[in-house]
Coordinates of C-alpha atoms in Angstrom, one line a residue:
Chain A
X1 CA 0.1 0.1 0.3
X2 CA 2.8 2.2 1.1
X3 CA 4.6 1.8 -2.4
X4 CA 1.8 2.4 -4.4
X5 CA 1.5 6.1 -2.8
X6 CA 4.9 6.1 -2.8
X7 CA 4.7 5.9 -7.2
X8 CA 1.6 7.8 -6.8
X9 CA 3.9 10.7 -5.1
X10 CA 6.7 10.3 -7.4
X11 CA 4.3 10.3 -10.4
X12 CA 2.9 14.1 -9.6
X13 CA 6.5 15.2 -9.1
X14 CA 7.7 14.0 -12.3
X15 CA 4.4 15.4 -14.3
X16 CA 5.5 18.7 -12.1
X17 CA 8.4 19.3 -13.5
X18 CA 7.6 18.5 -17.1
X19 CA 5.6 21.0 -16.5
X20 CA 8.2 22.8 -15.1
X21 CA 11.1 22.5 -17.6
X22 CA 8.2 23.9 -20.3
X23 CA 7.7 27.3 -18.8
X24 CA 10.4 28.8 -20.0
X25 CA 9.5 27.6 -23.5
X26 CA 8.5 30.8 -26.0
X27 CA 5.0 30.3 -27.8
X28 CA 5.6 28.6 -31.3
X29 CA 4.7 32.0 -33.3
X30 CA 7.1 33.7 -31.9
X31 CA 10.2 33.9 -34.1
X32 CA 7.7 34.1 -36.4
X33 CA 6.7 37.2 -35.5
X34 CA 9.6 38.6 -34.3
X35 CA 10.8 38.1 -38.4
X36 CA 8.2 39.3 -39.7
X37 CA 8.3 42.7 -37.8
X38 CA 10.2 45.3 -39.2
X39 CA 11.7 46.8 -36.8
X40 CA 11.7 44.4 -33.4
X41 CA 11.6 46.2 -30.8
X42 CA 14.7 45.9 -28.7
X43 CA 13.6 44.9 -25.6
X44 CA 12.1 41.5 -26.8
X45 CA 14.1 38.7 -25.9
X46 CA 16.3 36.8 -28.2
X47 CA 14.9 33.5 -29.2
X48 CA 17.8 30.8 -30.1
X49 CA 17.7 27.4 -30.6
X50 CA 20.0 25.3 -27.5
X51 CA 22.3 23.5 -29.3
X52 CA 23.3 20.1 -27.6
X53 CA 26.9 19.4 -27.2
X54 CA 27.9 15.7 -28.1
X55 CA 30.4 13.7 -25.7
X56 CA 33.7 14.5 -28.2
X57 CA 35.3 11.5 -28.2
X58 CA 38.4 12.1 -30.2
X59 CA 38.4 8.4 -31.0
X60 CA 35.3 7.6 -33.4
X61 CA 35.4 11.4 -34.6
X62 CA 38.2 10.1 -36.9
X63 CA 36.5 7.1 -38.7
X64 CA 32.8 8.7 -37.8
X65 CA 32.4 9.8 -41.8
X66 CA 31.8 7.0 -44.6
X67 CA 35.1 5.4 -46.2
X68 CA 35.6 7.8 -48.8
X69 CA 35.8 11.0 -45.8
X70 CA 38.1 8.9 -44.1
X71 CA 40.3 8.0 -46.8
X72 CA 40.3 11.6 -47.6
X73 CA 41.4 12.8 -44.2
X74 CA 44.3 11.0 -44.6
X75 CA 43.8 9.3 -41.0
X76 CA 46.3 6.6 -42.8
X77 CA 50.0 8.2 -43.8
X78 CA 51.3 7.0 -47.6
X79 CA 55.2 6.2 -47.2
X80 CA 57.2 6.9 -50.2
X81 CA 60.1 5.0 -52.1
X82 CA 64.0 6.0 -53.4
X83 CA 63.9 4.8 -57.2
X84 CA 63.9 1.2 -58.2
X85 CA 63.9 0.3 -54.7
X86 CA 61.0 -1.6 -52.0
X87 CA 63.4 -1.1 -49.3
X88 CA 61.2 1.3 -46.6
X89 CA 63.4 4.5 -45.7
X90 CA 63.6 5.3 -42.3
X91 CA 60.5 8.3 -42.9
X92 CA 58.4 5.5 -44.0
X93 CA 59.0 3.3 -41.0
X94 CA 58.0 6.5 -38.6
X95 CA 54.7 6.5 -40.8
X96 CA 54.2 3.1 -40.3
X97 CA 55.1 3.2 -36.8
X98 CA 52.6 5.9 -36.6
X99 CA 50.3 4.1 -39.1
X100 CA 50.4 0.9 -37.0
X101 CA 49.3 3.2 -33.6
X102 CA 46.2 4.1 -35.7
X103 CA 45.2 0.1 -36.7
X104 CA 45.7 -0.7 -32.8
X105 CA 43.2 2.1 -32.0
X106 CA 40.8 1.1 -34.7
X107 CA 40.5 -2.5 -34.1
X108 CA 37.6 -2.8 -36.6
X109 CA 39.4 -0.9 -39.3
X110 CA 40.6 -3.3 -42.9
X111 CA 43.0 -1.6 -45.4
X112 CA 44.2 -2.1 -48.4
X113 CA 48.2 -1.3 -48.6
X114 CA 48.0 -0.1 -52.9
X115 CA 52.1 -0.7 -54.3
X116 CA 52.8 2.6 -56.6
X117 CA 55.4 3.4 -59.3
X118 CA 56.7 6.4 -61.0
X119 CA 56.9 6.4 -65.1
X120 CA 60.3 5.3 -65.2
X121 CA 60.4 1.7 -65.1
X122 CA 57.9 -0.7 -67.6
X123 CA 55.0 -1.7 -67.2
X124 CA 55.4 -5.6 -66.2
X125 CA 58.5 -4.6 -64.0
X126 CA 56.6 -2.0 -62.3
X127 CA 53.4 -3.9 -61.3
X128 CA 56.0 -5.9 -60.0
X129 CA 57.8 -3.1 -58.2
X130 CA 54.9 -2.1 -56.5
X131 CA 53.5 -5.4 -55.4
X132 CA 56.7 -5.6 -53.7
X133 CA 56.6 -2.1 -52.6
X134 CA 52.9 -2.8 -50.4
X135 CA 54.0 -5.9 -49.5
X136 CA 57.5 -4.5 -47.8
X137 CA 54.6 -2.4 -45.7
X138 CA 52.2 -5.6 -45.2
X139 CA 55.4 -7.0 -43.7
X140 CA 56.4 -4.2 -41.2
X141 CA 53.0 -3.8 -40.2
X142 CA 52.2 -7.6 -39.5
X143 CA 55.8 -7.4 -37.5
X144 CA 54.1 -4.8 -35.2
X145 CA 51.4 -6.7 -34.3
X146 CA 48.2 -5.8 -36.8
X147 CA 46.4 -9.2 -38.0
X148 CA 47.4 -9.9 -41.1
X149 CA 43.3 -10.7 -41.6
X150 CA 42.9 -6.7 -41.6
X151 CA 45.2 -5.8 -44.8
X152 CA 45.1 -6.7 -48.4
X153 CA 47.9 -6.0 -50.9
X154 CA 47.3 -4.4 -54.6
X155 CA 50.1 -2.9 -56.8
X156 CA 49.2 -0.6 -59.8
X157 CA 52.6 -0.6 -61.1
X158 CA 52.5 3.1 -62.8
X159 CA 49.2 3.5 -63.7
X160 CA 48.2 5.7 -61.3
X161 CA 50.5 8.4 -60.4
X162 CA 49.7 11.3 -57.9
X163 CA 51.5 13.8 -59.7
X164 CA 51.6 12.9 -63.9
X165 CA 54.1 16.1 -64.5
X166 CA 57.7 14.3 -65.7
X167 CA 60.7 15.9 -63.1
X168 CA 62.2 14.6 -60.0
X169 CA 59.6 16.3 -57.8
X170 CA 56.3 14.7 -59.4
X171 CA 58.8 11.1 -59.4
X172 CA 59.0 10.9 -55.6
X173 CA 55.6 11.1 -55.1
X174 CA 54.5 8.7 -57.0
X175 CA 56.9 6.3 -55.7
X176 CA 55.1 5.3 -52.9
X177 CA 52.4 2.6 -50.9
X178 CA 48.6 4.0 -49.9
X179 CA 47.0 3.0 -47.3
X180 CA 43.4 2.9 -47.9
X181 CA 40.5 1.7 -45.5
X182 CA 38.1 -0.5 -47.0
X183 CA 36.0 -1.2 -44.1
X184 CA 35.3 0.4 -40.7
Chain B
X1 CA 36.2 -25.3 -73.0
X2 CA 39.4 -28.1 -73.8
X3 CA 42.9 -27.2 -74.5
X4 CA 42.6 -27.9 -78.1
X5 CA 40.2 -25.5 -78.6
X6 CA 43.0 -22.9 -78.4
X7 CA 45.7 -25.1 -80.5
X8 CA 43.4 -25.5 -83.6
X9 CA 44.4 -22.8 -86.4
X10 CA 41.2 -21.5 -86.9
X11 CA 39.8 -19.8 -90.3
X12 CA 36.8 -18.6 -87.9
X13 CA 35.0 -15.8 -88.2
X14 CA 36.6 -12.4 -89.1
X15 CA 36.2 -9.9 -86.1
X16 CA 33.6 -7.5 -87.2
X17 CA 31.5 -10.0 -88.3
X18 CA 31.4 -9.6 -92.0
X19 CA 29.8 -12.2 -93.6
X20 CA 31.9 -13.4 -97.0
X21 CA 32.1 -16.1 -98.8
X22 CA 35.3 -17.0 -100.8
X23 CA 36.6 -19.4 -103.2
X24 CA 33.6 -19.6 -105.6
X25 CA 35.9 -19.6 -107.9
X26 CA 39.2 -20.9 -106.9
X27 CA 41.3 -21.9 -109.9
X28 CA 45.5 -22.9 -110.3
X29 CA 47.2 -21.4 -112.9
X30 CA 48.5 -24.3 -114.6
X31 CA 44.8 -25.4 -115.3
X32 CA 44.1 -22.2 -116.8
X33 CA 46.8 -21.6 -118.7
X34 CA 46.6 -25.5 -119.9
X35 CA 43.3 -24.4 -121.3
X36 CA 45.2 -21.3 -123.1
X37 CA 47.5 -23.2 -125.1
X38 CA 45.2 -26.5 -125.6
X39 CA 45.0 -27.2 -129.1
X40 CA 49.0 -25.8 -129.8
X41 CA 51.3 -28.4 -130.3
X42 CA 53.9 -26.8 -128.7
X43 CA 51.7 -27.8 -125.3
X44 CA 55.2 -29.4 -123.7
X45 CA 57.4 -26.3 -124.5
X46 CA 54.1 -24.3 -122.8
X47 CA 54.0 -27.0 -119.6
X48 CA 58.2 -26.8 -119.4
X49 CA 57.8 -22.5 -119.5
X50 CA 55.1 -22.1 -117.0
X51 CA 57.7 -24.5 -115.2
X52 CA 60.6 -21.9 -115.3
X53 CA 57.9 -18.8 -115.0
X54 CA 56.8 -19.8 -111.7
X55 CA 60.4 -20.5 -110.2
X56 CA 60.6 -17.0 -111.2
X57 CA 58.0 -15.2 -109.3
X58 CA 58.0 -17.1 -106.2
X59 CA 60.6 -16.0 -103.8
X60 CA 62.8 -17.3 -101.6
X61 CA 63.0 -14.9 -98.6
X62 CA 65.8 -17.0 -96.6
X63 CA 67.9 -15.4 -99.1
X64 CA 67.0 -11.9 -98.5
X65 CA 64.2 -10.1 -99.8
X66 CA 63.4 -9.3 -103.8
X67 CA 61.0 -6.3 -104.6
X68 CA 58.7 -7.4 -107.4
X69 CA 57.0 -5.1 -109.6
X70 CA 53.4 -5.1 -109.9
X71 CA 50.7 -3.0 -111.6
X72 CA 47.4 -3.2 -110.4
X73 CA 44.8 -1.2 -112.8
X74 CA 42.0 -0.1 -111.7
X75 CA 39.1 -2.5 -111.7
X76 CA 36.1 -3.6 -114.1
X77 CA 32.9 -1.8 -112.8
X78 CA 29.4 -1.6 -114.3
X79 CA 29.2 1.9 -115.7
X80 CA 27.7 4.8 -114.1
X81 CA 27.1 2.1 -110.4
X82 CA 29.0 4.8 -108.1
X83 CA 28.0 2.7 -105.2
X84 CA 30.0 -0.6 -106.5
X85 CA 32.5 2.3 -107.8
X86 CA 33.3 3.1 -104.2
X87 CA 33.6 -0.4 -103.1
X88 CA 35.6 -1.5 -105.7
X89 CA 38.4 1.6 -105.2
X90 CA 38.6 0.5 -101.5
X91 CA 39.6 -2.8 -102.9
X92 CA 42.1 -1.9 -105.0
X93 CA 43.1 0.6 -102.4
X94 CA 43.4 -2.1 -99.9
X95 CA 45.3 -4.4 -102.4
X96 CA 47.6 -1.5 -103.0
X97 CA 48.6 -0.2 -99.4
X98 CA 48.7 -3.9 -98.0
X99 CA 51.5 -5.1 -101.0
X100 CA 53.2 -1.5 -100.6
X101 CA 52.9 -2.8 -96.2
X102 CA 54.3 -5.9 -97.1
X103 CA 57.6 -4.5 -98.5
X104 CA 58.3 -7.3 -100.9
X105 CA 56.3 -5.1 -103.5
X106 CA 57.3 -2.1 -105.7
X107 CA 54.1 -1.1 -107.1
X108 CA 54.1 0.5 -110.4
X109 CA 52.4 4.1 -110.5
X110 CA 49.3 4.4 -112.5
X111 CA 49.8 7.2 -114.9
X112 CA 52.6 4.6 -116.4
X113 CA 49.9 2.7 -117.6
X114 CA 46.7 4.6 -117.7
X115 CA 46.7 4.0 -121.9
X116 CA 47.0 0.4 -121.7
X117 CA 43.8 -0.4 -123.1
X118 CA 42.2 -4.4 -122.5
X119 CA 41.8 -5.7 -118.8
X120 CA 40.4 -8.7 -120.3
X121 CA 42.6 -12.0 -118.8
X122 CA 42.1 -13.7 -121.9
X123 CA 43.3 -11.0 -123.7
X124 CA 46.0 -9.3 -121.6
X125 CA 48.8 -7.6 -124.0
X126 CA 50.9 -8.2 -121.4
X127 CA 53.9 -7.2 -124.2
X128 CA 52.6 -3.8 -123.3
X129 CA 53.1 -4.5 -119.6
X130 CA 56.7 -6.3 -120.2
X131 CA 57.4 -2.7 -121.3
X132 CA 56.9 -1.0 -118.0
X133 CA 58.9 -3.7 -116.2
X134 CA 56.4 -4.9 -114.2
X135 CA 56.7 -8.6 -112.7
X136 CA 53.3 -8.9 -112.4
X137 CA 49.8 -8.0 -113.3
X138 CA 46.9 -8.1 -111.2
X139 CA 43.9 -7.4 -112.5
X140 CA 40.0 -7.3 -111.1
X141 CA 35.9 -6.8 -111.4
X142 CA 33.9 -6.5 -109.6
X143 CA 29.8 -6.5 -109.7
X144 CA 26.6 -5.7 -107.5
X145 CA 23.5 -7.3 -107.6
X146 CA 21.0 -4.9 -104.7
X147 CA 23.6 -4.7 -101.6
X148 CA 25.4 -8.1 -102.8
X149 CA 29.0 -7.1 -103.8
X150 CA 31.1 -9.5 -106.0
X151 CA 34.7 -9.3 -106.9
X152 CA 36.6 -11.3 -108.3
X153 CA 40.6 -10.9 -108.9
X154 CA 43.6 -12.7 -110.8
X155 CA 47.4 -12.5 -110.6
X156 CA 49.7 -12.8 -113.9
X157 CA 53.1 -13.5 -114.5
X158 CA 53.9 -11.0 -117.3
X159 CA 57.5 -12.2 -118.3
X160 CA 56.1 -16.0 -118.6
X161 CA 52.7 -14.4 -120.0
X162 CA 50.9 -16.6 -117.8
X163 CA 48.3 -17.2 -114.8
X164 CA 49.5 -17.5 -111.4
X165 CA 46.1 -17.3 -109.4
X166 CA 42.6 -16.3 -108.9
X167 CA 39.8 -15.6 -106.8
X168 CA 36.5 -14.6 -106.1
X169 CA 34.6 -13.1 -103.1
X170 CA 31.1 -12.6 -102.5
X171 CA 29.2 -10.1 -99.3
X172 CA 27.3 -7.2 -98.4
X173 CA 28.7 -3.6 -99.3
X174 CA 30.5 -3.0 -96.4
X175 CA 33.1 -5.6 -96.4
X176 CA 35.1 -4.3 -99.7
X177 CA 38.0 -3.4 -97.2
X178 CA 38.0 -7.1 -96.4
X179 CA 37.9 -8.5 -99.0
X180 CA 41.0 -6.4 -100.5
X181 CA 42.7 -7.8 -97.5
X182 CA 42.2 -11.3 -97.9
X183 CA 43.3 -10.9 -101.5
X184 CA 46.7 -9.7 -100.6
X185 CA 46.6 -12.6 -98.6
X186 CA 46.4 -14.6 -100.9
X187 CA 48.9 -12.5 -103.4
X188 CA 51.2 -12.5 -100.9
X189 CA 50.9 -16.1 -100.0
X190 CA 51.2 -17.3 -103.6
X191 CA 54.1 -15.1 -104.4
X192 CA 56.5 -14.8 -101.4
X193 CA 55.2 -18.4 -99.8
X194 CA 54.2 -16.7 -96.0
X195 CA 51.3 -18.7 -94.9
X196 CA 50.6 -16.1 -92.2
X197 CA 47.6 -13.9 -93.0
X198 CA 49.3 -10.5 -92.2
X199 CA 46.7 -8.4 -93.5
X200 CA 43.5 -9.5 -91.7
X201 CA 45.7 -9.7 -88.6
X202 CA 44.6 -7.7 -86.0
X203 CA 46.6 -5.5 -82.9
X204 CA 45.0 -5.6 -79.4
X205 CA 45.8 -2.6 -76.8
X206 CA 45.6 -0.3 -74.0
X207 CA 44.1 3.6 -74.5
X208 CA 43.1 5.8 -72.5
X209 CA 40.8 7.8 -74.6
X210 CA 38.0 7.1 -72.5
X211 CA 38.9 8.5 -69.5
X212 CA 41.2 5.1 -68.5
X213 CA 43.0 2.2 -69.4
X214 CA 40.5 0.0 -71.3
X215 CA 40.7 -2.9 -73.9
X216 CA 40.6 -2.3 -77.8
X217 CA 41.5 -4.1 -80.4
X218 CA 42.1 -2.7 -84.3
X219 CA 43.1 -4.0 -87.5
X220 CA 47.0 -4.2 -88.6
X221 CA 47.0 -0.9 -90.6
X222 CA 45.4 1.1 -87.7
X223 CA 41.6 0.9 -89.0
X224 CA 38.5 -0.6 -87.1
X225 CA 39.8 0.8 -83.8
X226 CA 37.1 -0.9 -81.1
X227 CA 36.4 -1.0 -77.8
X228 CA 36.1 -4.3 -75.8
X229 CA 36.3 -3.1 -72.3
X230 CA 33.7 -0.3 -70.8
X231 CA 34.7 -0.7 -66.8
X232 CA 36.1 2.2 -64.5
X233 CA 39.2 0.4 -63.3
X234 CA 42.8 -0.2 -65.5
X235 CA 42.9 -2.9 -68.3
X236 CA 46.4 -4.0 -69.5
X237 CA 49.1 -6.2 -71.1
X238 CA 46.8 -7.9 -73.9
X239 CA 47.7 -11.5 -75.6
X240 CA 46.7 -13.7 -78.3
X241 CA 46.2 -16.5 -79.0
X242 CA 47.4 -18.0 -82.1
X243 CA 44.1 -18.8 -83.6
X244 CA 42.9 -15.0 -82.5
X245 CA 40.2 -16.1 -81.2
X246 CA 41.1 -15.2 -77.1
X247 CA 43.1 -12.6 -75.6
X248 CA 44.6 -12.7 -72.1
X249 CA 44.7 -9.7 -70.3
X250 CA 45.4 -8.7 -67.0
X251 CA 42.0 -6.5 -65.2
X252 CA 41.6 -4.5 -61.8
X253 CA 37.7 -4.9 -61.9
X254 CA 37.7 -7.2 -58.6
X255 CA 40.2 -4.2 -57.4
X256 CA 43.1 -6.5 -57.7
X257 CA 45.5 -7.4 -61.0
X258 CA 43.6 -10.3 -62.4
X259 CA 44.3 -12.7 -65.6
X260 CA 41.1 -12.8 -67.7
X261 CA 41.1 -15.1 -70.8
X262 CA 38.5 -13.0 -73.0
X263 CA 36.5 -15.1 -75.9
X264 CA 36.6 -12.6 -78.7
X265 CA 33.5 -14.1 -81.1
X266 CA 31.2 -14.9 -77.9
X267 CA 32.2 -11.8 -75.6
X268 CA 32.9 -14.2 -72.6
X269 CA 35.1 -13.3 -69.7
X270 CA 37.1 -16.3 -67.8
X271 CA 39.1 -16.0 -65.1
X272 CA 42.4 -17.8 -64.9
X273 CA 44.6 -17.0 -61.6
X274 CA 43.1 -14.2 -59.5
X275 CA 45.7 -14.4 -56.0
X276 CA 47.9 -11.8 -55.9
X277 CA 49.1 -9.8 -59.3
X278 CA 48.2 -11.5 -62.4
X279 CA 50.0 -10.1 -65.3
X280 CA 51.7 -11.0 -68.7
X281 CA 49.7 -13.6 -70.1
X282 CA 51.1 -15.4 -73.1
X283 CA 50.3 -18.4 -75.0
X284 CA 52.3 -20.8 -75.6
X285 CA 52.8 -21.0 -80.3
X286 CA 50.1 -24.2 -80.1
X287 CA 48.0 -22.6 -78.2
X288 CA 47.7 -25.1 -74.7
X289 CA 49.4 -23.3 -72.8
X290 CA 49.4 -19.9 -71.5
X291 CA 52.5 -18.6 -69.3
X292 CA 52.4 -15.3 -67.2
X293 CA 53.6 -13.9 -63.7
X294 CA 51.9 -14.1 -60.3
X295 CA 52.1 -12.8 -57.1
X296 CA 49.7 -15.8 -55.7
X297 CA 52.4 -17.4 -53.4
X298 CA 53.9 -14.1 -52.3
X299 CA 56.5 -13.7 -54.8
X300 CA 56.1 -12.7 -58.7
X301 CA 57.1 -15.8 -60.5
X302 CA 56.4 -17.4 -64.2
X303 CA 53.6 -20.0 -63.6
X304 CA 52.3 -22.1 -66.8
X305 CA 48.6 -23.4 -67.2
X306 CA 46.3 -23.8 -69.6
X307 CA 44.0 -20.8 -70.5
X308 CA 41.5 -21.3 -69.0
X309 CA 43.8 -21.8 -65.3
X310 CA 43.7 -25.4 -64.6
X311 CA 46.8 -27.9 -64.5
X312 CA 49.0 -24.9 -62.9
X313 CA 51.9 -25.1 -62.1
X314 CA 55.2 -22.6 -61.2
X315 CA 57.9 -22.3 -63.1
X316 CA 61.0 -20.0 -60.9
X317 CA 61.3 -20.1 -57.5
X318 CA 63.7 -17.4 -55.8
X319 CA 63.3 -14.0 -54.6
X320 CA 63.1 -12.0 -57.5
X321 CA 60.6 -10.5 -59.7
X322 CA 59.9 -12.9 -62.4
X323 CA 58.1 -11.4 -65.1
X324 CA 57.2 -10.6 -68.8
X325 CA 57.2 -14.4 -70.4
X326 CA 57.8 -14.9 -74.0
X327 CA 57.5 -17.8 -75.8
X328 CA 60.5 -19.3 -78.6
X329 CA 58.4 -20.5 -81.7
X330 CA 59.3 -23.7 -80.9
X331 CA 57.4 -23.9 -78.0
X332 CA 60.6 -25.4 -76.2
X333 CA 62.2 -22.1 -74.0
X334 CA 61.0 -19.1 -72.4
X335 CA 62.4 -15.8 -72.4
X336 CA 61.3 -13.5 -69.1
X337 CA 62.6 -11.1 -66.5
X338 CA 64.1 -11.4 -63.7
X339 CA 65.9 -9.2 -61.2
X340 CA 67.3 -12.2 -59.4
X341 CA 71.1 -10.2 -60.1
X342 CA 70.0 -7.1 -58.8
X343 CA 68.5 -5.5 -61.7
X344 CA 65.9 -6.7 -64.1
X345 CA 67.6 -8.7 -66.9
X346 CA 66.4 -11.1 -69.5
X347 CA 66.4 -14.6 -68.9
X348 CA 66.2 -18.0 -70.9
X349 CA 65.1 -21.0 -69.6
X350 CA 63.4 -24.4 -71.1
X351 CA 59.7 -24.6 -70.9
X352 CA 60.0 -27.0 -68.0
X353 CA 61.1 -24.2 -65.6
X354 CA 65.0 -25.7 -65.4
X355 CA 68.2 -24.3 -66.7
X356 CA 67.3 -20.4 -66.3
X357 CA 70.4 -18.4 -68.1
X358 CA 70.8 -14.9 -68.9
X359 CA 69.9 -14.1 -72.4
X360 CA 73.5 -12.9 -74.0
X361 CA 74.1 -10.6 -75.6
X362 CA 72.2 -8.4 -74.3
X363 CA 72.6 -4.5 -73.1
X364 CA 71.7 -2.0 -70.8
X365 CA 71.4 -2.7 -66.5
X366 CA 67.5 -2.3 -66.4
X367 CA 65.6 -4.2 -69.5
X368 CA 62.1 -6.0 -70.2
X369 CA 59.3 -6.7 -72.4
X370 CA 60.9 -9.3 -74.2
X371 CA 59.3 -10.5 -76.8
X372 CA 60.4 -14.1 -79.3
X373 CA 60.2 -13.4 -83.2
X374 CA 58.3 -15.6 -85.1
X375 CA 61.2 -17.2 -86.7
X376 CA 63.0 -17.7 -83.7
X377 CA 66.3 -15.9 -84.8
X378 CA 65.5 -12.3 -82.4
X379 CA 64.7 -11.2 -79.4
X380 CA 63.2 -7.7 -79.0
X381 CA 63.3 -6.3 -75.1
X382 CA 62.9 -2.8 -73.8
X383 CA 66.1 -0.8 -72.2
X384 CA 66.1 1.9 -70.1
X385 CA 68.9 4.6 -71.2
X386 CA 68.7 7.5 -68.9
X387 CA 65.3 8.8 -69.1
X388 CA 64.8 7.2 -72.6
X389 CA 63.5 3.7 -73.2
X390 CA 64.6 1.7 -76.5
X391 CA 63.3 -1.3 -78.1
X392 CA 66.8 -3.6 -78.5
X393 CA 67.1 -6.1 -81.3
X394 CA 69.0 -9.2 -80.1
X395 CA 70.4 -11.8 -83.4
X396 CA 70.3 -14.9 -81.5
X397 CA 72.7 -16.9 -84.1
X398 CA 74.7 -13.4 -85.3
X399 CA 75.3 -12.5 -81.9
X400 CA 74.1 -8.7 -83.1
X401 CA 72.4 -6.0 -81.0
X402 CA 71.2 -3.4 -82.6
X403 CA 68.9 -0.1 -80.8
X404 CA 66.0 0.1 -82.7
X405 CA 64.8 3.3 -81.2
X406 CA 67.5 5.5 -80.1
X407 CA 66.7 9.1 -79.3
X408 CA 62.8 9.1 -79.4
X409 CA 62.1 9.1 -75.5
X410 CA 60.2 6.3 -74.3
X411 CA 59.7 3.4 -76.5
X412 CA 57.8 0.6 -74.7
X413 CA 56.0 -3.2 -75.4
X414 CA 57.1 -4.1 -78.5
X415 CA 55.2 -6.8 -80.7
X416 CA 56.1 -8.8 -83.8
X417 CA 54.2 -8.5 -86.5
X418 CA 52.8 -12.4 -87.7
X419 CA 55.3 -12.6 -90.8
X420 CA 58.3 -11.0 -88.4
X421 CA 59.2 -7.7 -90.7
X422 CA 57.5 -5.6 -88.4
X423 CA 57.0 -4.3 -85.3
X424 CA 54.8 -1.8 -83.5
X425 CA 55.9 -0.3 -79.8
X426 CA 54.4 2.7 -78.0
X427 CA 56.0 5.3 -78.3
X428 CA 55.7 8.9 -76.3
X429 CA 57.9 11.0 -79.2
X430 CA 55.0 12.4 -80.3
X431 CA 54.7 14.1 -76.3
X432 CA 51.6 11.3 -75.8
X433 CA 51.6 7.4 -75.9
X434 CA 51.2 6.3 -79.3
X435 CA 51.7 2.9 -81.5
X436 CA 54.1 2.9 -84.0
X437 CA 54.2 0.6 -87.1
X438 CA 57.8 0.1 -88.4
X439 CA 59.9 -2.3 -90.3
X440 CA 62.1 -4.8 -88.4
X441 CA 65.1 -2.4 -88.8
X442 CA 63.4 0.1 -87.4
X443 CA 62.6 1.9 -90.0
X444 CA 59.6 3.1 -92.3
X445 CA 57.6 4.4 -88.7
X446 CA 54.0 4.6 -89.0
X447 CA 51.2 6.2 -85.6
X448 CA 48.6 3.6 -85.9
X449 CA 46.7 5.8 -83.0
X450 CA 46.3 9.6 -82.7
X451 CA 43.4 9.9 -79.4
X452 CA 44.4 9.6 -75.9
X453 CA 47.1 7.6 -74.6
X454 CA 47.8 4.4 -76.1
X455 CA 49.9 1.5 -75.0
X456 CA 50.7 -2.2 -74.8
X457 CA 49.8 -3.1 -78.6
X458 CA 50.1 -7.0 -79.3
X459 CA 49.5 -8.4 -82.9
X460 CA 47.9 -11.7 -83.3
X461 CA 49.7 -14.2 -84.8

């Protein structure tokens, strides 16, 4: 019996609370009137839609968009290679360490490692070299503890240059591995 | 699909679905000649003359190239039929251009024989033609019944004053070019002894004219450029089956460089190898096997399988990149690229994968894209020289090395004509990559493409 009274009591308080919350809300027509008025009174209250702030979870933010957006954001950084080589340079190692950190942080991400070459190689050999470059990064990431089942490799040879110019600046940008997020 | 399907030398329907009938009337020189002189008392003498004449007109290509003078007067057509005249002119010009291209003929210009009257094969004024120093005379006539075109042509030995070969072809008006090519094939077959159908051969290539790398096919002379693939991913490195009915090529349609077999007349695509990279498909000379490069087991190695991907086995086994296999015409050896010594070089091994050794002679420290000549005497390959790529021709028995493209930018992916007297390759000498044809000494260069970037040409057998 007593518990039923308590429940009723709490229900009244709750309804009262809801009513109380409603009070400061301006009538729905108020903003309309204000807009229509040619010279709004300076004493009229300013109406604003309250902005809700979601919890800032840095982790989710980086991969919150679709795959295209994630890949455009440069979450995973490219690594670059020397001419005719598939050996990982020290700057590539540093980049791969950072990429491994990202992959550990977002354990659901699956990636495709694309190996690319500059134009100063033949079609057939460049496909092989691009394959070797993609696999160099793959092996390094596996050694850092990234599950091999989360990664695949593909070589594009020289078919997809980042910079189509014919100079060392372009070539050095084109000899690269790209880390493409394919699932999150 | 059985293995034999690729092995057979098929005389299949032409690629463009043209419907021609050939050999409605096919006669041998001997028969006609006999008829012409029948009733004379010099029969045995005439047969002897025929034998001499036949020897004179057939060229032995192994002893060097002899250029024959040939006259090809305008063909006889029904007066006043403009449509027929146009078709006849197309056949005439096609034969004319094909024979010039072959390199075996010098065509006597029209103005020298405008006034020689009769074209009737029964009353040829051989002395008039001989006065122009013509070795051969080709005459023809075309008739039309509605949309149906009939062409009859005959080749004559001027000095011996006899008939060499005659052919008739029929089809709708659109097949005029094809009739010309087939007639030219017969002339070259008869006069040179060339068994390959050079003028109806095709070139598969890759073009970016529609946005990305797509597979195309064109006639040997650059006409009828036809798009084959329609996708948004790269397609590359096509290769013909010996019977011309299949093209093996690499496509990224599944986001991976996979090797596919394309059946030209059925429009069907069959995956051959789809794990790791799969490139550089190359049919064995009998069409029963396909060699290719794959990293399906981790590293780029040379594999061999049936054209449908069955009975696959690995031929190389090392840490190097092994790619771009090409068959010796006897089917017993393969040349390929390997960087087992540090940089890519051309190697040769037997078709079992054993006894690999470096091709010698060989020049350049970065070499790839080798292709073996149809007669087995030469290998051409691409060598990087500074910022140039050049096509190098290696004489295997003569131990020679010739740079066919020096000083003209990047020249890549060479391929031999079926008769081994011409090569095609992609070159950026004009600023963009286009496909060029040259004779096998590197001369007589002519572009076959103009739109977009055109790459990786491969000539059918």
